Tab-separated table of C-alpha atoms in Angstrom:
chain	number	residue	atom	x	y	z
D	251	UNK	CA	84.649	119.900	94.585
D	252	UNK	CA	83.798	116.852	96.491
D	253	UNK	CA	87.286	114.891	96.156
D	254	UNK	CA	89.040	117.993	98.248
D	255	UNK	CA	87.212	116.281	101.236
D	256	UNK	CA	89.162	113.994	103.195
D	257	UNK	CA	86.445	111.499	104.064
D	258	UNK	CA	85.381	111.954	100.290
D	259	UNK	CA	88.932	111.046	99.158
D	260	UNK	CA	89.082	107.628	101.857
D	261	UNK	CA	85.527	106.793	100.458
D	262	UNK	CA	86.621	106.381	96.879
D	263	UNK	CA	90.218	105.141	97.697
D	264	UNK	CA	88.203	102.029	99.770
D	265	UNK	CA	85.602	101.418	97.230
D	266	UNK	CA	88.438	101.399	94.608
D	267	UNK	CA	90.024	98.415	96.722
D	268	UNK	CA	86.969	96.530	97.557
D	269	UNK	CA	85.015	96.932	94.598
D	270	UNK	CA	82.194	96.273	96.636
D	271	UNK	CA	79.600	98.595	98.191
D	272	UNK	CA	78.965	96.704	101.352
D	273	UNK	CA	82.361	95.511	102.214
D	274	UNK	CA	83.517	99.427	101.810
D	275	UNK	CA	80.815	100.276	103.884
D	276	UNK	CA	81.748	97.884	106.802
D	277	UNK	CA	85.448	98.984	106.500
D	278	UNK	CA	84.596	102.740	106.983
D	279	UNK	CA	81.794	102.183	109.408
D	280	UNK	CA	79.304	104.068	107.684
D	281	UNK	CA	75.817	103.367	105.299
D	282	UNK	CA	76.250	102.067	102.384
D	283	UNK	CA	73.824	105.265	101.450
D	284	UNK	CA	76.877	107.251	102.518
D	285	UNK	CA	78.847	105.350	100.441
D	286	UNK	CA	76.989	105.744	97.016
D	287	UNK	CA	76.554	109.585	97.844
D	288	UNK	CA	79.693	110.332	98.302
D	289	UNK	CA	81.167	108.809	94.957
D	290	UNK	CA	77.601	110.406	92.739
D	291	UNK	CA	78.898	113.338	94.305
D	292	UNK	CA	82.341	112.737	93.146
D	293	UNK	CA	80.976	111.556	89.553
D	294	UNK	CA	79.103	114.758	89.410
D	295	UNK	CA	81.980	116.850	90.544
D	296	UNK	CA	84.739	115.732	87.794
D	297	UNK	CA	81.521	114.965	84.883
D	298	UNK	CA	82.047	111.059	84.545
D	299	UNK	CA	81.717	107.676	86.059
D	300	UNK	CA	84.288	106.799	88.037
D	301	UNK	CA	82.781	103.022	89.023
D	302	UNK	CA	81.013	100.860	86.496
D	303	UNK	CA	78.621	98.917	88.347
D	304	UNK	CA	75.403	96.835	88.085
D	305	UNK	CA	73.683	94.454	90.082
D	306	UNK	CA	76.165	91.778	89.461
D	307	UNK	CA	79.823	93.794	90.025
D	308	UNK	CA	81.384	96.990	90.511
D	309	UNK	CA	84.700	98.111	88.481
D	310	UNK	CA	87.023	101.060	87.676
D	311	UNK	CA	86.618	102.977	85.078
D	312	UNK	CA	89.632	104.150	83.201
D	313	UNK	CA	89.126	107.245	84.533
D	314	UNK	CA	88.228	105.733	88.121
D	315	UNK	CA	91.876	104.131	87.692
D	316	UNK	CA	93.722	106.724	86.752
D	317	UNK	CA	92.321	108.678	89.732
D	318	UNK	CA	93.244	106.078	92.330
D	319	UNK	CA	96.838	106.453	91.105
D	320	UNK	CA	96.630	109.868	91.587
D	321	UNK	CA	95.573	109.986	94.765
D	322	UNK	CA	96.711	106.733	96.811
D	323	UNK	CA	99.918	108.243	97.880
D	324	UNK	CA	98.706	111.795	98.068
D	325	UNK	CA	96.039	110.326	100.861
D	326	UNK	CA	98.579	108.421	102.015
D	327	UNK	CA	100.988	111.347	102.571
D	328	UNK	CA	98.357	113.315	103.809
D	329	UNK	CA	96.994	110.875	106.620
D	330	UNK	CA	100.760	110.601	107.783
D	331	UNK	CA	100.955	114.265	108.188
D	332	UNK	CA	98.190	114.945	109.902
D	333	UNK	CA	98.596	111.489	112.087
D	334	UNK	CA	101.655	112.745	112.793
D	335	UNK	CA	100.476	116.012	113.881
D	336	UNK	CA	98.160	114.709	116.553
D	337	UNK	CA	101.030	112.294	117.882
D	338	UNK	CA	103.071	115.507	118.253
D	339	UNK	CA	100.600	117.153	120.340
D	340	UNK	CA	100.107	113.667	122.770
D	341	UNK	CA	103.856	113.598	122.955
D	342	UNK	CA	104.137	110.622	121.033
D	343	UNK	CA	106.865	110.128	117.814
D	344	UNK	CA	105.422	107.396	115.839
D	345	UNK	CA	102.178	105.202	115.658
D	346	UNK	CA	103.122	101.023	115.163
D	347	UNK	CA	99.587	99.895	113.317
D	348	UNK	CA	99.130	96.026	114.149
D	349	UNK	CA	96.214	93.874	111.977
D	350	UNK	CA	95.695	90.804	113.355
D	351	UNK	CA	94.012	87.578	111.729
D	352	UNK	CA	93.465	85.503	115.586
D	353	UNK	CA	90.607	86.877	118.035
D	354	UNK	CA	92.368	86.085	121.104
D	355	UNK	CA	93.291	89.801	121.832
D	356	UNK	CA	92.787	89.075	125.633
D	357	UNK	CA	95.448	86.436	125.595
D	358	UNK	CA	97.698	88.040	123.429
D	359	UNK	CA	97.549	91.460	125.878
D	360	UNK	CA	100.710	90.691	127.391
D	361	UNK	CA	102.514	91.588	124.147
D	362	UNK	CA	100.486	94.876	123.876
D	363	UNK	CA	101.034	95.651	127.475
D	364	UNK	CA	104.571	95.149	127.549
D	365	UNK	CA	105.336	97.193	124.424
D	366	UNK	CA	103.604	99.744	125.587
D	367	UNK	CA	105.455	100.368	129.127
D	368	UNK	CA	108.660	99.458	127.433
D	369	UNK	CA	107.921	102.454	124.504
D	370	UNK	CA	106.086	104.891	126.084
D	371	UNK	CA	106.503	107.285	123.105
D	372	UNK	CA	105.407	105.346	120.711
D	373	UNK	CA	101.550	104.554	119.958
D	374	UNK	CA	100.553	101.460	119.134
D	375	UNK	CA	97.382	100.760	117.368
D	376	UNK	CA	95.754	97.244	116.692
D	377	UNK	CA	92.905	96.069	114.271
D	378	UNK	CA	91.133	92.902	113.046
D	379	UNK	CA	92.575	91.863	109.514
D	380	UNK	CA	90.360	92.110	106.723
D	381	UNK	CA	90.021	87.892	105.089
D	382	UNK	CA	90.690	89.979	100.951
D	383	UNK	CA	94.387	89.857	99.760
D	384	UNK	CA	95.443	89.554	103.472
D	385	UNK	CA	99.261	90.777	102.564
D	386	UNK	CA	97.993	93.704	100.792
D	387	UNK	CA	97.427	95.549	103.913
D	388	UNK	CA	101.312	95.633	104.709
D	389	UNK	CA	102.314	96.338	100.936
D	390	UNK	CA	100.171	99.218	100.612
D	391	UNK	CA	101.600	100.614	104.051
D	392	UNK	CA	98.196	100.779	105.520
D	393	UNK	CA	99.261	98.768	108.536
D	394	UNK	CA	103.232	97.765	109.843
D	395	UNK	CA	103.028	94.200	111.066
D	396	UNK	CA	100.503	91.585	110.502
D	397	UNK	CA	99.954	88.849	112.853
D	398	UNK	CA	98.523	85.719	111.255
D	399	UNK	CA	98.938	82.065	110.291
D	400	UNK	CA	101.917	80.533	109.579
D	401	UNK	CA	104.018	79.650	106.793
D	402	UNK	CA	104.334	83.026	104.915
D	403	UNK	CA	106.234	82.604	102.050
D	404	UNK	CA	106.568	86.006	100.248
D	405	UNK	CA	109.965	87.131	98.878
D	406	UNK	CA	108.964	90.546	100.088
D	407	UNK	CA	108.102	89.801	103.556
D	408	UNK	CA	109.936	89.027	106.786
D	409	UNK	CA	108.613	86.318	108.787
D	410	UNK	CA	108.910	87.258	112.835
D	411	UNK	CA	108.984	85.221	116.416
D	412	UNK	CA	106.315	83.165	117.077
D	413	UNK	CA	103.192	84.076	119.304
D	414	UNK	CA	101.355	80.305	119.678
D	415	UNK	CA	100.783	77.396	118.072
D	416	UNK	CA	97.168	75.947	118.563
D	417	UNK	CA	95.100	72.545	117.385
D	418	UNK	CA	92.415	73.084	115.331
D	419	UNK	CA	88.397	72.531	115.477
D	420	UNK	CA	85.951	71.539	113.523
D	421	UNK	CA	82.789	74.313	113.859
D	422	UNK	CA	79.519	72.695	112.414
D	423	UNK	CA	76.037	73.384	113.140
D	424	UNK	CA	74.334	72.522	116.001
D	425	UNK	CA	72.314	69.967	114.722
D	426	UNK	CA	75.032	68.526	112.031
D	427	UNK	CA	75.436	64.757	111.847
D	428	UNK	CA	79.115	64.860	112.760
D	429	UNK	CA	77.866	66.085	115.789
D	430	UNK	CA	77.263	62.157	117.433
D	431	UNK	CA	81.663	61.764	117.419
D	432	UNK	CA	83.791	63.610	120.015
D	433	UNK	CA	86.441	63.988	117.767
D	434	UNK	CA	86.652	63.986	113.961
D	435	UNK	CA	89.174	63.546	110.962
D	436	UNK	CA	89.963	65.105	107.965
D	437	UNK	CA	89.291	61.735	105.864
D	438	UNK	CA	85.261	62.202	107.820
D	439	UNK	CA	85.135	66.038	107.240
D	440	UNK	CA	86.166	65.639	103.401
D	441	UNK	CA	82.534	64.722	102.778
D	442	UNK	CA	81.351	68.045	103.363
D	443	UNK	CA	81.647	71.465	101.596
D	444	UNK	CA	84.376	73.787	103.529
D	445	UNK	CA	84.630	77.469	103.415
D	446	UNK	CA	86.525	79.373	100.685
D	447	UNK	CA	88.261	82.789	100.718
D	448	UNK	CA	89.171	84.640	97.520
D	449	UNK	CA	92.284	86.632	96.842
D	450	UNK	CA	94.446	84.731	99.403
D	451	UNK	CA	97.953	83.050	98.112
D	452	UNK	CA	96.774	79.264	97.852
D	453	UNK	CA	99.477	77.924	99.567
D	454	UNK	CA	98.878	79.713	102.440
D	455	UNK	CA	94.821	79.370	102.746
D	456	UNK	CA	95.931	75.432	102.452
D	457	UNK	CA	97.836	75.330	105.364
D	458	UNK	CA	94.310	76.799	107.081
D	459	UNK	CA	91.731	74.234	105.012
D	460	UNK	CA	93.983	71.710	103.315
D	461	UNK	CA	93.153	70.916	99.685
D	462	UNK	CA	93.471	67.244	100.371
D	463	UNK	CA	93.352	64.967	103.000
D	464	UNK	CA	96.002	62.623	104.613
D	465	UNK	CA	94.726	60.221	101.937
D	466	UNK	CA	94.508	62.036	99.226
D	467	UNK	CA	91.149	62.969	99.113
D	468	UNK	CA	89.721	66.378	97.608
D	469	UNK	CA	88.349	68.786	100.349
D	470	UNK	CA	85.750	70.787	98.852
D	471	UNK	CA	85.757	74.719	99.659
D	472	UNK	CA	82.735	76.464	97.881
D	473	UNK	CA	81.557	78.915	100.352
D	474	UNK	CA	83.043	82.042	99.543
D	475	UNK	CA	83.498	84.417	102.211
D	476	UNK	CA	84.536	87.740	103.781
D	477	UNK	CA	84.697	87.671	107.395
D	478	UNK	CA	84.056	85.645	110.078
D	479	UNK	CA	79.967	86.100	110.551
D	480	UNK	CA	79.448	85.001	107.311
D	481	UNK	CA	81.916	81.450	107.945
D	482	UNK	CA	79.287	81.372	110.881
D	483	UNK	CA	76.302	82.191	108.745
D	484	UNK	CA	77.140	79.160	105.879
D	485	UNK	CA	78.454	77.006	108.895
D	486	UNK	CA	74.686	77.514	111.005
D	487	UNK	CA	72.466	77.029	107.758
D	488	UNK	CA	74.705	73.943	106.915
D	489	UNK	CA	75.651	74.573	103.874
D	490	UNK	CA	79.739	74.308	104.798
D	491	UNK	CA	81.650	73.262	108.027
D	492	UNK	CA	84.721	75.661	108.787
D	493	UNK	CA	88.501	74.653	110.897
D	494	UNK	CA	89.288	76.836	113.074
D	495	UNK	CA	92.017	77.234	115.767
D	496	UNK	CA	90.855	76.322	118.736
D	497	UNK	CA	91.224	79.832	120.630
D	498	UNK	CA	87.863	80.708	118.735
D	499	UNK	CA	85.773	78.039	121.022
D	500	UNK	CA	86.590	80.280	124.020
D	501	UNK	CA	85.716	83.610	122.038
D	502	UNK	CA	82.368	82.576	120.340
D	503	UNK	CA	80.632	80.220	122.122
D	504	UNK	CA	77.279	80.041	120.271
D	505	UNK	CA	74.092	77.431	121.612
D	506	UNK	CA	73.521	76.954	117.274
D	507	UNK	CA	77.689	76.275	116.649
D	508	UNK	CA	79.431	73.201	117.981
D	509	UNK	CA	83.268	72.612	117.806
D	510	UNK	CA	84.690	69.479	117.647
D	511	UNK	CA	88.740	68.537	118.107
D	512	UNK	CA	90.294	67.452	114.673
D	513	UNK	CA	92.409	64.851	115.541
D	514	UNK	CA	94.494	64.240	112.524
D	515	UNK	CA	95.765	67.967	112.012
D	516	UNK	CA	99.166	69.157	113.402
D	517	UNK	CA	98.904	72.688	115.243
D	518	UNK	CA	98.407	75.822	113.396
D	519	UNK	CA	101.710	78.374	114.466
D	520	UNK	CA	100.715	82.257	114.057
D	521	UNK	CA	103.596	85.031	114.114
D	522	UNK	CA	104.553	88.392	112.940
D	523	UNK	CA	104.839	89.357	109.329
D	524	UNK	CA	106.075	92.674	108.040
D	525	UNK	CA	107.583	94.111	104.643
D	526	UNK	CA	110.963	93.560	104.367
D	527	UNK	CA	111.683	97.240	102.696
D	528	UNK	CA	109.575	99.083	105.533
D	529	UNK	CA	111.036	97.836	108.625
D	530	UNK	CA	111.909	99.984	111.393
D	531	UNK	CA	112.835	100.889	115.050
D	532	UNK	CA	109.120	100.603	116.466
D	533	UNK	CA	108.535	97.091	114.356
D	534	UNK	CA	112.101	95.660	115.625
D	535	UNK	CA	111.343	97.083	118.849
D	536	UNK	CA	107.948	94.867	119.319
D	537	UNK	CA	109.250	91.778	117.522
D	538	UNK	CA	112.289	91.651	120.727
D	539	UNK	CA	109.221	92.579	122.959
D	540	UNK	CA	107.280	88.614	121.379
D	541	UNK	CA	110.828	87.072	121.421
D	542	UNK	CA	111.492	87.880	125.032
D	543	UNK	CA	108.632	86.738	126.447
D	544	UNK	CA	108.261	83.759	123.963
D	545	UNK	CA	105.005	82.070	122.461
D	546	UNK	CA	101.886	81.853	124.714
D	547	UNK	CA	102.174	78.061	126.858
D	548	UNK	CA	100.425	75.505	124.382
């Protein structure tokens, strides 16, 4: 039966989550062929659908529910058994799993570097954040600490020491008409269409694109996206500008992209987030690792 595989088991388990053939694909770094094989195979296996899909969506079944149930936290216990297996035989005792929404790894090293030396017998793994239901990721155990954009305001989260605080950027195409000013404001960029992300807390994707201006007026996000190619892809065909912080100008420089300084925005902070209930040695460990050496120079 297919669902005794592993890989079987992670492929319907991420399709479950995404609902989304393409985005599960990209997770698990295979086809989405492989994808859609592996959960006919499934379908066939147990003698009904598991996904209802059509060219528009993809859904659980009830079936295809009950089954995730069943097997989240036996996959779960599974992978930590075997993970902790292969950390046995390297000598290590525990693996700290990082995501992290900013792309200035290179900058951020001496955090990485210093936790390392400091806890040789711990691993420590890191991982670019997914943009869907960004907290998930820490609720569902699948990683320990998430580094990202400040203020987090979840009863069930602890908010960490700050890493940096950065202004922001306007990115627009190449070509755009905002293009002829140095600098822009958020009254200016209000008359264009901004990017959107769904699933995210509102509060918190504000603080990122505001929902208003200083003045009051409506910022309009439309462009619904997934990750950071496609904010690039909207932003190039000029169909949305996107604010970023201004660590991306130095990490995707692009001749079709320009990034102009948004003068009217106060600094966007990023720190350590973790769940409250699962904290431990190796998370306390690396959050007195960012305090000591304090938030990168501004």
């Amino acid at each position: 039966m297919g669902l005794v595989e592993l890989r079987d088991i992670e492929i319907f388990l991420t399709l479950a989550e995404e609902l989304h053939f393409g985005r599960a694909a990209e997770r698990l770094h295979v086809s989405v062929a492989r994808i859609s094989q592996a959960i006919k195979k499934q379908e066939r296996a147990i003698g009904a659908e598991l996904f209802a899909r059509n060219s528009h969506s993809v859904r659980l079944t009830r079936l295809g529910e009950q089954l995730r149930d069943d097997l989240r936290q036996l996959h779960q216990n599974l992978t930590h058994s075997l993970e902790r297996a292969r950390l046995a035989a390297r000598g290590k005792t525990g693996t700290l799993r990082v995501s992290l929404f900013p792309v200035n790894i290179q900058e951020l090293r001496r955090y990485f570097e210093t936790f390392r030396a400091r806890h040789p017998q711990w691993e420590l793994r890191l991982r670019v954040s997914a943009y869907q239901d960004p907290f998930a990721q820490l609720r569902n155990g699948e990683v320990d600490i998430l580094v990202t954009w400040l203020p987090v305001e979840e009863p069930d989260l602890t908010v960490g020491p700050l890493l940096f605080a950065e202004p922001r950027v306007l990115a627009v195409a190449g070509d755009h008409a905002l293009t002829r000013w140095s600098s822009v404001s958020l009254e200016a960029v209000s008359d264009f269409q901004h990017i959107a992300v769904k699933s995210m807390p509102s509060y918190w994707f504000d603080h990122y694109v505001p929902e208003l201006t200083p003045k009051g007026r409506l910022i309009e996000r439309t462009a619904n996206v997934t990750n950071v190619e496609e904010i690039f892809m909207h932003t190039v065909l000029g169909e949305a500008v996107a604010l970023f912080p201004v660590h991306v100008t130095r990490y995707y420089g692009r001749p079709d992209i320009a990034y102009l300084p948004v003068k009217d925005m106060d600094a966007l902070p990023y720190g350590l987030v973790w769940l409250s209930a699962a904290e431990n040695d190796m998370m306390r460990a690396f959050a007195r690792v960012v305090r000591g050496l304090g938030p990168l120079p501004g």
